[in-house]
C-alpha cells in the first residue's frame, strides 16, 4: 500500500512540473497535502531515481524535473 501511495505522489509531482519548471519542498508539500517528513522522503526517492534534479542548497533549494528521465506524456 505504501508503494502505491508513493507512486501516486510521484505522478502528482511530475504533473506539477507541467505548470512550473522548478518547485520548492513546501510547494510540493502544500499541493499534495502530505507531511513535511513525507515530502522530504518523496523528494529524496525521486532524486535517487533521477526523476528530479536538485537546484541550490538548504532553504533556497528547488527541484526540477530531469527531462532526460521524465515520464511526462
GROMACS .gro file of C-alpha atoms in nm:
model
   73
    1UNK     CA    1   0.000   0.000   0.000
    2UNK     CA    2   0.286   0.243   0.080
    3UNK     CA    3   0.439   0.178  -0.264
    4UNK     CA    4   0.106   0.254  -0.433
    5UNK     CA    5   0.075   0.585  -0.247
    6UNK     CA    6   0.439   0.671  -0.312
    7UNK     CA    7   0.397   0.606  -0.684
    8UNK     CA    8   0.078   0.816  -0.686
    9UNK     CA    9   0.261   1.103  -0.515
   10UNK     CA   10   0.545   1.076  -0.767
   11UNK     CA   11   0.296   1.105  -1.051
   12UNK     CA   12   0.135   1.408  -0.885
   13UNK     CA   13   0.476   1.577  -0.853
   14UNK     CA   14   0.551   1.505  -1.219
   15UNK     CA   15   0.216   1.660  -1.313
   16UNK     CA   16   0.305   1.971  -1.111
   17UNK     CA   17   0.606   2.024  -1.338
   18UNK     CA   18   0.370   2.071  -1.632
   19UNK     CA   19   0.279   2.402  -1.464
   20UNK     CA   20   0.611   2.508  -1.310
   21UNK     CA   21   0.970   2.439  -1.413
   22UNK     CA   22   1.100   2.432  -1.054
   23UNK     CA   23   0.934   2.367  -0.720
   24UNK     CA   24   1.026   2.401  -0.354
   25UNK     CA   25   0.965   2.131  -0.096
   26UNK     CA   26   0.694   2.346   0.058
   27UNK     CA   27   0.512   2.393  -0.274
   28UNK     CA   28   0.509   2.016  -0.329
   29UNK     CA   29   0.401   1.954   0.032
   30UNK     CA   30   0.111   2.201   0.022
   31UNK     CA   31  -0.015   2.091  -0.320
   32UNK     CA   32  -0.009   1.718  -0.248
   33UNK     CA   33  -0.120   1.757   0.114
   34UNK     CA   34   0.135   1.534   0.287
   35UNK     CA   35   0.359   1.599   0.589
   36UNK     CA   36   0.696   1.771   0.569
   37UNK     CA   37   0.876   1.447   0.652
   38UNK     CA   38   0.686   1.256   0.384
   39UNK     CA   39   0.761   1.529   0.130
   40UNK     CA   40   1.132   1.523   0.212
   41UNK     CA   41   1.134   1.144   0.176
   42UNK     CA   42   0.942   1.161  -0.153
   43UNK     CA   43   1.184   1.417  -0.299
   44UNK     CA   44   1.482   1.210  -0.178
   45UNK     CA   45   1.343   0.899  -0.350
   46UNK     CA   46   1.274   1.092  -0.671
   47UNK     CA   47   1.628   1.234  -0.666
   48UNK     CA   48   1.770   0.883  -0.618
   49UNK     CA   49   1.564   0.756  -0.913
   50UNK     CA   50   1.695   1.055  -1.116
   51UNK     CA   51   1.338   1.174  -1.180
   52UNK     CA   52   1.426   1.508  -1.019
   53UNK     CA   53   1.736   1.725  -1.017
   54UNK     CA   54   1.817   1.940  -0.712
   55UNK     CA   55   1.899   2.305  -0.773
   56UNK     CA   56   2.064   2.504  -0.490
   57UNK     CA   57   2.120   2.413  -0.127
   58UNK     CA   58   1.940   2.448   0.204
   59UNK     CA   59   1.638   2.676   0.227
   60UNK     CA   60   1.698   2.804  -0.124
   61UNK     CA   61   1.690   2.462  -0.290
   62UNK     CA   62   1.436   2.374  -0.555
   63UNK     CA   63   1.372   2.062  -0.757
   64UNK     CA   64   1.345   2.038  -1.131
   65UNK     CA   65   1.222   1.755  -1.347
   66UNK     CA   66   1.505   1.562  -1.510
   67UNK     CA   67   1.399   1.597  -1.875
   68UNK     CA   68   1.626   1.309  -1.975
   69UNK     CA   69   1.436   1.074  -1.742
   70UNK     CA   70   1.087   1.226  -1.734
   71UNK     CA   71   0.771   1.028  -1.782
   72UNK     CA   72   0.552   1.318  -1.881
   73UNK     CA   73   0.315   1.230  -2.161
   0.00000   0.00000   0.00000
